[in-house]
Each structure stands twice: as structure tokens, then as C-alpha cells.
PDB file of C-alpha atoms in Angstrom:
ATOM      1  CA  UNK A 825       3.850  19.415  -8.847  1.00 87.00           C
ATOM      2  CA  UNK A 826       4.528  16.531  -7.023  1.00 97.00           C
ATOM      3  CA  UNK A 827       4.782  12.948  -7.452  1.00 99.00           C
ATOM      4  CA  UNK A 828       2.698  10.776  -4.456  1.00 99.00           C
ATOM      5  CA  UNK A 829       3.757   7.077  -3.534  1.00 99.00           C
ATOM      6  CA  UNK A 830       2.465   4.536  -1.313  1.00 99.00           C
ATOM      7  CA  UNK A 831       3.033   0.176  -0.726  1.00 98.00           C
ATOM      8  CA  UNK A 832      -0.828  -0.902  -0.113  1.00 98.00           C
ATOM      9  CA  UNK A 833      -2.166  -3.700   1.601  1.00 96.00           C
ATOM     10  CA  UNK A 834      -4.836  -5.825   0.118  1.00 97.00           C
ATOM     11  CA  UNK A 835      -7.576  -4.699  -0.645  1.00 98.00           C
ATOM     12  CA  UNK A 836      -9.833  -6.273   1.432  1.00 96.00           C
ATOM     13  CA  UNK A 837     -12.926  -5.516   4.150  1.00 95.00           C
ATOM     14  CA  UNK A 838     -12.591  -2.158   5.490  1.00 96.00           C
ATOM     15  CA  UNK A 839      -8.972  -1.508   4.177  1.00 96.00           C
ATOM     16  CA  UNK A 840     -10.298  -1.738   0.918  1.00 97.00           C
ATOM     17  CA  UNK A 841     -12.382   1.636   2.109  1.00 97.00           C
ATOM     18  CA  UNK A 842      -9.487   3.188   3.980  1.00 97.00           C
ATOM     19  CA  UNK A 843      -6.980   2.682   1.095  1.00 98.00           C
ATOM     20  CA  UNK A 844      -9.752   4.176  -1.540  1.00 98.00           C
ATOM     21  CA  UNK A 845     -10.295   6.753   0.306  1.00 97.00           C
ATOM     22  CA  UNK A 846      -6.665   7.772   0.630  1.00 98.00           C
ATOM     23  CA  UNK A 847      -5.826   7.297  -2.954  1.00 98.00           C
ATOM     24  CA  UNK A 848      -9.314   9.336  -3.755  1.00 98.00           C
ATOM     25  CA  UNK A 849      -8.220  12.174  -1.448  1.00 97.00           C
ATOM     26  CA  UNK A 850      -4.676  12.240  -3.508  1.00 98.00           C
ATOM     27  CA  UNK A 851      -6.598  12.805  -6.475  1.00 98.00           C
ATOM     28  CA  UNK A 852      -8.698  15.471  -5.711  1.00 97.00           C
ATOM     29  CA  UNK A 853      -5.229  17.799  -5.101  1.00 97.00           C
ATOM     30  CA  UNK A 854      -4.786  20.388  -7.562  1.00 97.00           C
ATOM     31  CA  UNK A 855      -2.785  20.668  -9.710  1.00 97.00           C
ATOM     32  CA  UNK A 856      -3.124  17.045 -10.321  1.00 97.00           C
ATOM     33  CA  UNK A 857      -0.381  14.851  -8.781  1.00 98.00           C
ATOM     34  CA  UNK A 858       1.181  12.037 -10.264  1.00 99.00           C
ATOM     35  CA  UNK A 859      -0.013   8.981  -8.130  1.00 99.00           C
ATOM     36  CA  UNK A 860       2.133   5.349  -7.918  1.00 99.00           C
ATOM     37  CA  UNK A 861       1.136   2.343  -5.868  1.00 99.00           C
ATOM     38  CA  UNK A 862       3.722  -0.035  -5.942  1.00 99.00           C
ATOM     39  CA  UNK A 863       2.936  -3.834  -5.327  1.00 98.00           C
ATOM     40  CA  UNK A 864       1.144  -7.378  -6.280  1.00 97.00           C
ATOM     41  CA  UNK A 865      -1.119  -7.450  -3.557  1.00 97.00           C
ATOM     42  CA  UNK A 866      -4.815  -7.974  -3.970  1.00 98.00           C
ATOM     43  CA  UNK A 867      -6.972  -5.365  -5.842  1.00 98.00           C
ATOM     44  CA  UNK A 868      -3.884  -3.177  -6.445  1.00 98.00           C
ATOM     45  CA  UNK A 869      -4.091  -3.898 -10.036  1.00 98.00           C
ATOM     46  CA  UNK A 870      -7.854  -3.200 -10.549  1.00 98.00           C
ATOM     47  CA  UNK A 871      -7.827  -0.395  -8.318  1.00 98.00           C
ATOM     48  CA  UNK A 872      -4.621   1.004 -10.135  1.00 98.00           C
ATOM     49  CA  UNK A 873      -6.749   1.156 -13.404  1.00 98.00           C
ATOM     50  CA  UNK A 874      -9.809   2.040 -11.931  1.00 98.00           C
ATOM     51  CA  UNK A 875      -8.791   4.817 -10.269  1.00 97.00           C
ATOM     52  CA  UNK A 876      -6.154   5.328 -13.458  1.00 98.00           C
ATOM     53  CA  UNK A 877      -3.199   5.795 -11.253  1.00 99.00           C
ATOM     54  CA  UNK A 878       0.624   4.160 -12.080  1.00 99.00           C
ATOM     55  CA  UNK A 879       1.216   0.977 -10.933  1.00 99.00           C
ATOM     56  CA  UNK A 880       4.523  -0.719 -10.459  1.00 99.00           C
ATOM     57  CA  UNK A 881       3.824  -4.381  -9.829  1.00 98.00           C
ATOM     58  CA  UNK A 882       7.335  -5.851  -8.883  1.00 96.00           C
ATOM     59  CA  UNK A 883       8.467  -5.137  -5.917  1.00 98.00           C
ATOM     60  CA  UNK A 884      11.346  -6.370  -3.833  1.00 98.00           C
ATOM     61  CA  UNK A 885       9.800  -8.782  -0.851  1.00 97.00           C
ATOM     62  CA  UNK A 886      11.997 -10.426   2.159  1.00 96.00           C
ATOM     63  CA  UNK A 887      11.558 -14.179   3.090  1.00 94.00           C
ATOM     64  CA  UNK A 888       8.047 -13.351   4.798  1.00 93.00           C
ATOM     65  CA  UNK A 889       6.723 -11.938   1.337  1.00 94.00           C
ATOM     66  CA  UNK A 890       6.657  -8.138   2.910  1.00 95.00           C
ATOM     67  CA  UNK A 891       7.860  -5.371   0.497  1.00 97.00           C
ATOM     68  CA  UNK A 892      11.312  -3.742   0.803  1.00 97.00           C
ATOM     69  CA  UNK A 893      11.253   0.007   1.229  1.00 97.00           C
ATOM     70  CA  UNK A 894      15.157   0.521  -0.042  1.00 96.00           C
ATOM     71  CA  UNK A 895      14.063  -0.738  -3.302  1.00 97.00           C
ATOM     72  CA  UNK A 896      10.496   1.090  -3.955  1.00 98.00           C
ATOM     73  CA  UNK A 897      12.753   4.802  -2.618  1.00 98.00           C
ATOM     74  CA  UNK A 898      15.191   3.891  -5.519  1.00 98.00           C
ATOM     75  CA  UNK A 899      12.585   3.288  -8.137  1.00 98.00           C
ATOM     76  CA  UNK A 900      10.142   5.920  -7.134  1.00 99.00           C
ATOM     77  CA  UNK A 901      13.263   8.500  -7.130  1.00 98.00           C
ATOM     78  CA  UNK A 902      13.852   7.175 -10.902  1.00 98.00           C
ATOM     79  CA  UNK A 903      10.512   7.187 -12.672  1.00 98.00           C
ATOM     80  CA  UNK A 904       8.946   9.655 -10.664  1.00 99.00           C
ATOM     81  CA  UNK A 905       7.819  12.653 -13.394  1.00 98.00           C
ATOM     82  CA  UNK A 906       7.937  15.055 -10.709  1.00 98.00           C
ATOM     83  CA  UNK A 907      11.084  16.330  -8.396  1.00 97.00           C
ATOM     84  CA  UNK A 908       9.392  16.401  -5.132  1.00 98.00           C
ATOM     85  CA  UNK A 909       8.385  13.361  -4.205  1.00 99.00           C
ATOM     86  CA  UNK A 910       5.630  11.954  -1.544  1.00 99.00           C
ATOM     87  CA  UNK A 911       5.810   8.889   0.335  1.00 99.00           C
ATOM     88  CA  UNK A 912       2.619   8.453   1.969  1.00 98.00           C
ATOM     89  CA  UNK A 913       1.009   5.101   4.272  1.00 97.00           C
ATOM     90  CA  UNK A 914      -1.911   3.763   2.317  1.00 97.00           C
ATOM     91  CA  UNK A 915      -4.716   5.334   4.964  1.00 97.00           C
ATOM     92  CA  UNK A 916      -3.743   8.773   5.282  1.00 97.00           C
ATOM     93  CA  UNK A 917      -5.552  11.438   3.994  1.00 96.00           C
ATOM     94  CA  UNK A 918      -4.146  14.825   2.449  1.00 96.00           C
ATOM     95  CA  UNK A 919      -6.287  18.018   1.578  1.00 93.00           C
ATOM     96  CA  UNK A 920      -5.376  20.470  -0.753  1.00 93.00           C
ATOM     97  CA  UNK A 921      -3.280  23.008   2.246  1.00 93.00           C
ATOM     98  CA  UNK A 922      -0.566  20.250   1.623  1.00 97.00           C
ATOM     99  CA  UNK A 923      -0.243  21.630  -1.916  1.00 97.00           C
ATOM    100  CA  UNK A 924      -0.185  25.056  -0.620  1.00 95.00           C
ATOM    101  CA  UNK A 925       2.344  24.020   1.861  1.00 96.00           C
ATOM    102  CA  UNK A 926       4.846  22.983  -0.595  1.00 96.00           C
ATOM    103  CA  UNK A 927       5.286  26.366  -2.442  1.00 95.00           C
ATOM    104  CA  UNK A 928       6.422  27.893   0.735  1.00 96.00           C
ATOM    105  CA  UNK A 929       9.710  25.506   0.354  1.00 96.00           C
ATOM    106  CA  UNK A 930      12.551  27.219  -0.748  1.00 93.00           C
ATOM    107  CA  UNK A 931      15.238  25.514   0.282  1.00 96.00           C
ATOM    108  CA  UNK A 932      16.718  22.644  -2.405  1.00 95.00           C
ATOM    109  CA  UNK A 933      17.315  19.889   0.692  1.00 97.00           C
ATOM    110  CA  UNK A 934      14.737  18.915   3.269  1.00 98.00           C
ATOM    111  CA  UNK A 935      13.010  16.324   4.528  1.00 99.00           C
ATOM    112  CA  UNK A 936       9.348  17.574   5.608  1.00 98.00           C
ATOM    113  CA  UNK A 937       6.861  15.528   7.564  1.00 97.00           C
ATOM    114  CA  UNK A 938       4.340  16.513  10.643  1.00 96.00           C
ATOM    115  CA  UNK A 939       1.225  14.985  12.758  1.00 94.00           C
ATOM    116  CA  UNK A 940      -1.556  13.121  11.800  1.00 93.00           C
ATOM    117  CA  UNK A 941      -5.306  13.452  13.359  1.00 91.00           C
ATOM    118  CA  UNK A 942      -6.893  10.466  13.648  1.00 91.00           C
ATOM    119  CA  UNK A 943     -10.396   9.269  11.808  1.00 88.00           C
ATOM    120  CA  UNK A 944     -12.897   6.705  12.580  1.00 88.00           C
ATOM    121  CA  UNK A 945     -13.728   5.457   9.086  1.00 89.00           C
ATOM    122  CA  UNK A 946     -16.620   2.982   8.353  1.00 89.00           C
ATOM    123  CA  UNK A 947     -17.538   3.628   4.521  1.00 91.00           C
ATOM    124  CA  UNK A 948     -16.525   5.542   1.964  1.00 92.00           C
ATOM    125  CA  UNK A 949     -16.098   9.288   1.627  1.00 91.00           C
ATOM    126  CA  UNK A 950     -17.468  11.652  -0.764  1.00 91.00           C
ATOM    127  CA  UNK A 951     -14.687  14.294  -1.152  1.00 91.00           C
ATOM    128  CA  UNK A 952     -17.206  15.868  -3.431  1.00 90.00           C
ATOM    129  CA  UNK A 953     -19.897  16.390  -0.915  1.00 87.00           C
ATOM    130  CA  UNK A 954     -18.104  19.407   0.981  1.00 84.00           C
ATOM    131  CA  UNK A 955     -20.313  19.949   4.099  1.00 86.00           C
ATOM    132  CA  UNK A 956     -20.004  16.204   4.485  1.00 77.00           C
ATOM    133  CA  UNK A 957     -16.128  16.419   4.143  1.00 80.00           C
ATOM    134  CA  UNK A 958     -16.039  19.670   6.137  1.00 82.00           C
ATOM    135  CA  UNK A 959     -17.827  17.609   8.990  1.00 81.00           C
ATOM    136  CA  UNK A 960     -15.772  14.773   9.091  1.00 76.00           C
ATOM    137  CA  UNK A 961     -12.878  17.017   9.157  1.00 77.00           C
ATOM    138  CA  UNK A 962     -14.014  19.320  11.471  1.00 79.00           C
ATOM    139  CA  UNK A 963     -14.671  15.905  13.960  1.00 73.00           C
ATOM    140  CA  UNK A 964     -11.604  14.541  13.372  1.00 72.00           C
ATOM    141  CA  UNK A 965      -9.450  18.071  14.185  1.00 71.00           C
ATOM    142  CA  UNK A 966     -11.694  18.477  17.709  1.00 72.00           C
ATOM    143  CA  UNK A 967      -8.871  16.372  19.116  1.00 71.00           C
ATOM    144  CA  UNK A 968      -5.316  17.010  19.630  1.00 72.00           C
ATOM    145  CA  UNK A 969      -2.812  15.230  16.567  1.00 78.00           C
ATOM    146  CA  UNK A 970      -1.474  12.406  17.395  1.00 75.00           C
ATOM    147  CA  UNK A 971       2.067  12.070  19.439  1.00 82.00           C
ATOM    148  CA  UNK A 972       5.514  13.576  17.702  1.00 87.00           C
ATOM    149  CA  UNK A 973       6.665   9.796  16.904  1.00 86.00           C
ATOM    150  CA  UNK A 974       3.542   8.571  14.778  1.00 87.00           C
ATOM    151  CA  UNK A 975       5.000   9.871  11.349  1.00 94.00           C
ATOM    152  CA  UNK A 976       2.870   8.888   8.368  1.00 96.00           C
ATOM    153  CA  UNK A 977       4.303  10.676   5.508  1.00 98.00           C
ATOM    154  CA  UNK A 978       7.689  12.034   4.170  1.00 98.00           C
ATOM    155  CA  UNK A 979       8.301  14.728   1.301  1.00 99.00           C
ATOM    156  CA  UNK A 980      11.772  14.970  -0.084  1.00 98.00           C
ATOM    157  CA  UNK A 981      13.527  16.331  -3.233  1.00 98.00           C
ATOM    158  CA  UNK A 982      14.302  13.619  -6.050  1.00 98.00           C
ATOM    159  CA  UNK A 983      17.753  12.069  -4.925  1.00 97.00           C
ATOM    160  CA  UNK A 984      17.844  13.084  -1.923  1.00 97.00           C
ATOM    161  CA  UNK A 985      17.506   9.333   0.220  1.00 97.00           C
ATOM    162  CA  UNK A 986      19.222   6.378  -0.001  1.00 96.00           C
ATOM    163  CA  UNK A 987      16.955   3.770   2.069  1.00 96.00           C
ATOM    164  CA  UNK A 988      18.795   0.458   3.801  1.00 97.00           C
ATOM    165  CA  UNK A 989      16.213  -2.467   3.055  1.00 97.00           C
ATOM    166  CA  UNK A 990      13.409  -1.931   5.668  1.00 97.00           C
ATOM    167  CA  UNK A 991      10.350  -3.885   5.812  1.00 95.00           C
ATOM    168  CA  UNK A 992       7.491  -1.796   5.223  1.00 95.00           C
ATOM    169  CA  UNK A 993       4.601  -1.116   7.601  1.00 90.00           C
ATOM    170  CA  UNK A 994       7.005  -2.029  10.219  1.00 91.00           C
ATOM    171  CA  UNK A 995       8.451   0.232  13.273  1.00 91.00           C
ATOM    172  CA  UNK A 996      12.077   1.857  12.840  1.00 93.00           C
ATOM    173  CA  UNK A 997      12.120   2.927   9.508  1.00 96.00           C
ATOM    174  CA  UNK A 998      11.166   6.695   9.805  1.00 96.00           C
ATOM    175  CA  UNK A 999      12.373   7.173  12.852  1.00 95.00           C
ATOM    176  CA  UNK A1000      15.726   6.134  11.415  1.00 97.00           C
ATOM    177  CA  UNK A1001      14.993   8.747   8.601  1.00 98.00           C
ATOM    178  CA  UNK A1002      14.517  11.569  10.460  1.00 97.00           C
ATOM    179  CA  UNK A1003      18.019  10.845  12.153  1.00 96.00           C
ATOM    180  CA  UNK A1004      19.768  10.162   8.934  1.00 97.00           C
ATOM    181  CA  UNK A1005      18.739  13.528   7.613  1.00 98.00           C
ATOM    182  CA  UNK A1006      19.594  15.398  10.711  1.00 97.00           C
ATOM    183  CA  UNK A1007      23.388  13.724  10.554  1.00 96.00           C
ATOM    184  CA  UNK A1008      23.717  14.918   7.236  1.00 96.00           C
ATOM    185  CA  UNK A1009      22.872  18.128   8.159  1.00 96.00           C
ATOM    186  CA  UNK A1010      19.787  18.111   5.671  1.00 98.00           C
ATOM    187  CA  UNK A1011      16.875  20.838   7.333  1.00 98.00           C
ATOM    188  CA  UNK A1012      14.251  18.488   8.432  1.00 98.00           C
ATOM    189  CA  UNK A1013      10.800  20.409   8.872  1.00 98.00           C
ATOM    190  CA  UNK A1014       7.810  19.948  11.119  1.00 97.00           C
ATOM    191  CA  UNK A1015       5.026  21.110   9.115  1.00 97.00           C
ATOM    192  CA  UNK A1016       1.721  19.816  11.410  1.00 95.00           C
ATOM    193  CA  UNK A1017       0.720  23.565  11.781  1.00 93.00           C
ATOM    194  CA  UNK A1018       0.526  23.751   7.851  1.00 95.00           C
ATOM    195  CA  UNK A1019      -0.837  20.367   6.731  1.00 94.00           C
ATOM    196  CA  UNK A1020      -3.643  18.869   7.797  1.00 91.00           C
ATOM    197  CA  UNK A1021      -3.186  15.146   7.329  1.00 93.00           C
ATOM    198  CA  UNK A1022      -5.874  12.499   8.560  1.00 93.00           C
ATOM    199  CA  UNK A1023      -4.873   8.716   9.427  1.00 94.00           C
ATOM    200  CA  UNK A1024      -7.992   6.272   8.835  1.00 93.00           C
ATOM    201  CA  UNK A1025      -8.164   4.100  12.073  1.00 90.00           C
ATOM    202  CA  UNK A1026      -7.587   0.147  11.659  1.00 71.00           C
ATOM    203  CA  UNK A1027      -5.957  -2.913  13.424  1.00 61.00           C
ATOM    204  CA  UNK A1028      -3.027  -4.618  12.310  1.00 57.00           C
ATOM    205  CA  UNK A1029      -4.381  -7.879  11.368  1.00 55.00           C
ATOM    206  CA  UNK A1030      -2.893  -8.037   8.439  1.00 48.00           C
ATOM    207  CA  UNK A1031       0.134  -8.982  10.104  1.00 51.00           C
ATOM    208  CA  UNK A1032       0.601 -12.413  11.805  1.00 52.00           C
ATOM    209  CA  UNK A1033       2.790 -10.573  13.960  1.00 51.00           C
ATOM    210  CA  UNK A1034      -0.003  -7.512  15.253  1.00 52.00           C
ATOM    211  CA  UNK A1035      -3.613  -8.160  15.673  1.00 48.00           C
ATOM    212  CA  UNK A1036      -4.347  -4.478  17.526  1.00 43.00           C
ATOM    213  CA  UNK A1037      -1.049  -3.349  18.873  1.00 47.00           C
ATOM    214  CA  UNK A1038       2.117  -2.186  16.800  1.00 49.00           C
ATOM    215  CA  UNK A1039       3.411  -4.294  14.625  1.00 53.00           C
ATOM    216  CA  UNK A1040       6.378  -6.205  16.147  1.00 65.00           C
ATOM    217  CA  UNK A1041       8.056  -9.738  15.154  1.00 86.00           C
ATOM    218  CA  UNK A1042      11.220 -10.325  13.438  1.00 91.00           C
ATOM    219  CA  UNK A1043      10.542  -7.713  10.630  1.00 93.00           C
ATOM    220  CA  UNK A1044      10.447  -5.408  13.016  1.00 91.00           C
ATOM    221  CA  UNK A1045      13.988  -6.425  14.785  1.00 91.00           C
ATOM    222  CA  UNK A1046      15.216  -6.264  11.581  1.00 95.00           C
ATOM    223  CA  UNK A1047      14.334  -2.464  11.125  1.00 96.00           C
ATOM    224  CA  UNK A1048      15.644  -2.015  14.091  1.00 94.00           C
ATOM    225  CA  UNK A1049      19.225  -3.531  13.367  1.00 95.00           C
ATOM    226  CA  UNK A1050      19.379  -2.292   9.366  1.00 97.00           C
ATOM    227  CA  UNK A1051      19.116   1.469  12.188  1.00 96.00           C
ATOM    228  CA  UNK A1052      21.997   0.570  14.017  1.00 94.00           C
ATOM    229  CA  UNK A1053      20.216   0.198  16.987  1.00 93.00           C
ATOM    230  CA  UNK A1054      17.563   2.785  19.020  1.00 92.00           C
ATOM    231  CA  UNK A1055      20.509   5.213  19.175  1.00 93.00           C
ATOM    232  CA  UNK A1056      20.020   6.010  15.515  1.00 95.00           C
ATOM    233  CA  UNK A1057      16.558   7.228  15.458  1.00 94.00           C
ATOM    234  CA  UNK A1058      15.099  10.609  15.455  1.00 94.00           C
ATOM    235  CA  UNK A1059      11.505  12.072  15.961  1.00 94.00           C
ATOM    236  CA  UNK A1060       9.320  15.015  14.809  1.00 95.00           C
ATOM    237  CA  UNK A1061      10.339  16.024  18.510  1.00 93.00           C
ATOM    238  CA  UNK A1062      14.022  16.743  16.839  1.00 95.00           C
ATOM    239  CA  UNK A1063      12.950  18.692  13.830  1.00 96.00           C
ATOM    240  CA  UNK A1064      14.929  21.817  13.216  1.00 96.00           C
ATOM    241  CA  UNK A1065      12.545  23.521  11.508  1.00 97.00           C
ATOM    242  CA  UNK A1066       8.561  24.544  11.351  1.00 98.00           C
ATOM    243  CA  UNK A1067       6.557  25.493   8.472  1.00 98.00           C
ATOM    244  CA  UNK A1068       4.486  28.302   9.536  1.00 97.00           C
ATOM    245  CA  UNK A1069       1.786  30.511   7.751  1.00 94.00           C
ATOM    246  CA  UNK A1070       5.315  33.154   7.562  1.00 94.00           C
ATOM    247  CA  UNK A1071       7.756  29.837   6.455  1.00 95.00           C
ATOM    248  CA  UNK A1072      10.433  28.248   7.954  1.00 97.00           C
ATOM    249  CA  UNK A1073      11.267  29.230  11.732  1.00 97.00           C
ATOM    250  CA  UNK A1074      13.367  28.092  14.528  1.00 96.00           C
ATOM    251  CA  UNK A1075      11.372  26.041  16.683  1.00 94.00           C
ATOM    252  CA  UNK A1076      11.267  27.765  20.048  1.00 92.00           C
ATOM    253  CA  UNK A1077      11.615  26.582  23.750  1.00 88.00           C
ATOM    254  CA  UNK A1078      11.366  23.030  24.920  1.00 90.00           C
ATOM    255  CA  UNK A1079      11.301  22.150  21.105  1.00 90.00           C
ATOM    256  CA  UNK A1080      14.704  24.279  20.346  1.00 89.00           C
ATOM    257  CA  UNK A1081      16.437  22.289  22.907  1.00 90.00           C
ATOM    258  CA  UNK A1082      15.634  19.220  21.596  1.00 84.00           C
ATOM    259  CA  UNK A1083      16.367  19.813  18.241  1.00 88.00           C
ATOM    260  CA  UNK A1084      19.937  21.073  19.081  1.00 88.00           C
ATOM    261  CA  UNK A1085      20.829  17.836  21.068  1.00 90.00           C
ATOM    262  CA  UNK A1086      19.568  15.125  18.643  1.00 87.00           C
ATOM    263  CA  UNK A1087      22.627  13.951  17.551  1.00 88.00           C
ATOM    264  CA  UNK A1088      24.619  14.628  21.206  1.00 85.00           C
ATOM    265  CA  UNK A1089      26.142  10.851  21.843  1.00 80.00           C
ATOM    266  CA  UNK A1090      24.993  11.237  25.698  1.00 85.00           C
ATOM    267  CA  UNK A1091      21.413  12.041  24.552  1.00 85.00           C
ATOM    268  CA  UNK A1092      21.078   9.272  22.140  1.00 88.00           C
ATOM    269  CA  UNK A1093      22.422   6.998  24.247  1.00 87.00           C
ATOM    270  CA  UNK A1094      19.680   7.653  27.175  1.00 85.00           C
ATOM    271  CA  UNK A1095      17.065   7.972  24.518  1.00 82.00           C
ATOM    272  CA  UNK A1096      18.061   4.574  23.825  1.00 84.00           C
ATOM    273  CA  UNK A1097      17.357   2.759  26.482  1.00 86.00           C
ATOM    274  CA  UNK A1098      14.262   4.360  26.981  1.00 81.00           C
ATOM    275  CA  UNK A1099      13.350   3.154  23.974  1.00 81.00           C
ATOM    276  CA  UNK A1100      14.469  -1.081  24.713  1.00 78.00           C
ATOM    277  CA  UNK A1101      12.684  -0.012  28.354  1.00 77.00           C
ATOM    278  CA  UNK A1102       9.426   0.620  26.720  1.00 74.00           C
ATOM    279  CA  UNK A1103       9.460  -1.653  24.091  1.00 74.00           C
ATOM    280  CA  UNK A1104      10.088  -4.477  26.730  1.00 68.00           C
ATOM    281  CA  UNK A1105       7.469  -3.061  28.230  1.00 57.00           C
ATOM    282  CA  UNK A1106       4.906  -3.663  25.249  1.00 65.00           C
ATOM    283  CA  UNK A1107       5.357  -6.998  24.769  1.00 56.00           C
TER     284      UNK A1107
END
């Protein structure tokens, strides 16, 4: 079984929806998962006991007030009831192939992640009204997942990560993950063809520092330097392995090549500036 973890926003306007929805969806898995949202921001309590979830108020916060990611990986990974452990953004929806998913990891290390498909949300959802579920999933999947970079939620063995002190909900953080896992030589496993995982659309105005757009600012820099720069940071693009309806295989072609020159200086270094090219580029 597995334990499921996630930082929420407040709950407020239409990410009060998004976030019940999420946390509703988590629910409905079976067998039951153990479900923690850590934080003191508004409506986390009431929703916590309302929905009778765990709820771990204090939280470590930098100067701006914005959780810190090192310290809610090192609690989760201690109180967690469950070995395999789920950290999952506060809009995404999981259905219940993620639980099937996870038996067909045999391997004690990994870090597993994939796509998300993208939903317009506007109220709630009633995940126990199946042909309405069924249709918003079937609208949602008509288009193709979003790009290898947008990565939404991890799953990793107990013990298994040892997080600098990233700002959540800020840029850097996975993508330094990914890396980090591939340099220890830990498999790290695309499993979009397996798990069908749904990201409720929103702005980012919950941040003084994103209205629409990514979130940038100083927290953001800051994930960027706790990295060690752009060089240090990985995608789903670099995965070494796929879940597939048969298990873990090689990814193939263009994808093989890529994940067999992630960590290649030369490569990282080009991938780099790239990546300060664009980003200049977006602000």
C-alpha cells in the first residue's frame, strides 16, 4: 500500500475545488492509501478532518512564508505507515491503474514518475458518478500529455531521498531529482504509458511572483542554486526505464540515446545554456 503526500495551497475560490478534487480522487484508490497534507494554510485543517486524512501542521517556511520541501521529504519518510511513498502537487488527479502500476515494481530502488494530461476544471467531480468520470477522462486523454519536463508526481521507496531545502511549487526542484537519482545510479522510470494522471488547470496567482506564467522570483533562483546550477537537472526525457503493460524496458531510439548521455559533462553543459537561453527568454 502506499502512503500519498502533498503541500496545499489555500483553500480558496477554485483551488479549493481543484485541491478537493485531488485529495477525493486519492481516496477513492483501493486498497485505501494513507493520505498526509502537510501545512497551516487556509482550510487545510478543516479539510484534513473533513475528508479524515493526516495532517501535519508545522512545516518548515523560508523568509517569504513558502514551505520547505527538504523538511516535509524527511518527515513524510519518518511517519509515513507505508514504504512506498507518493509525493503528489495538490491538483493532480490519480485513478486506480496507478495502484496497479505499482505491483509491477520489483526492483527495491527507483524513482518513478511520468506525464500528466491536462483538465479544465470548473466544479467539483463526482468520482462516484462513472459515466460522468469516464467522460471527463475520456476529454481530457483526446489530447496528447503534456511535455517530458512538466513532472507532477514522484514515487520512491522509504529512505531513499535526501531533499536540499527547495521552495515548494517553485521550478528546479524535480528536475534536480531526476538528476540526483540518475548520478546515483538509482533506475528512474517513465511510467506515462501505465498511469494515467490528470493536472487540474489554474493560474499562479497565488504567488506574488506568477500571475499566469511559471512561477519565477527569488524562490525560484534559489531552487536553482540549492541544484548547482541548470547543469544538474534531469527530465522524464532522461529516464532509463519505462513501465509497460510487460514491466520495465529499455527505452528505445531517440529516447535510449538520451537516457545514456544524461550525465555526459559535454551534454549537460549545452543543456545548460539552453536552459539560461530560454529562461531569459521568458521573462
Amino acid at each position: 500500500m502506499l502512503t500519498i503526500f502533498t503541500i496545499p495551497k489555500p483553500f480558496n475560490g477554485l483551488i479549493n475545488i481543484i485541491q478537493r478534487n485531488a485529495i477525493t480522487s486519492w481516496l477513492k484508490l483501493k486498497p485505501a492509501c494513507e493520505i498526509i497534507l502537510f501545512g497551516d494554510e487556509y482550510g487545510i485543517e478543516e479539510i484534513s478532518q473533513e475528508l479524515k486524512v493526516s495532517h501535519v501542521k508545522l512545516v518548515m517556511k523560508n523568509d517569504l512564508g513558502t514551505p520547505i520541501l527538504g523538511d516535509v521529504f524527511h518527515t513524510v519518510q519518518r511517519i509515513a505507515s507505508y514504504d512506498t511513498i507518493v509525493y503528489a502537487n495538490s491538483d493532480i488527479i490519480f485513478t486506480q491503474d496507478l495502484m496497479q502500476a505499482i505491483k509491477k515494481i520489483k526492483i527495491q530502488s527507483f524513482l518513478l514518475c511520468g506525464q500528466r494530461w491536462d483538465l479544465d476544471v470548473q466544479e467539483e467531480i463526482d468520482f462516484d458518478n462513472e459515466p460522468f468520470l469516464n467522460n471527463v477522462i475520456e476529454q481530457a486523454k483526446g489530447s496528447k500529455p503534456l511535455n517530458l519536463a512538466a513532472m507532477d508526481y514522484f514515487i520512491f521507496p522509504r529512505n531513499s531521498i535526501k531533499m536540499p531545502a527547495f521552495t515548494v511549487g517553485r521550478p528546479g526542484w524535480d528536475s534536480w531529482l531526476v538528476y540526483h537519482m540518475r548520478a546515483k545510479k538509482i533506475p528512474v522510470i517513465d511510467a506515462t504509458q501505465e498511469i494515467t494522471v490528470f493536472h487540474q488547470n489554474h493560474d499562479y496567482s497565488h504567488s506574488k511572483y506568477g500571475e499566469h506564467k511559471r512561477v519565477g522570483g527569488p524562490e525560484w533562483k534559489s531552487n536553482i542554486s540549492l541544484a548547482g546550477g541548470f547543469s544538474n537537472m534531469c527530465t522524464l526525457r532522461d529516464a532509463d526505464w519505462l513501465l509497460t503493460k510487460d514491466g520495465l524496458k529499455r527505452p528505445k531510439y531517440v529516447r535510449r540515446i538520451y537516457s545514456c548521455i544524461s550525465l555526459f559533462y559535454p551534454w549537460r553543459m549545452l543543456l545548460a545554456a539552453k536552459r539560461i537561453l530560454m529562461n531569459k527568454l521568458d521573462m
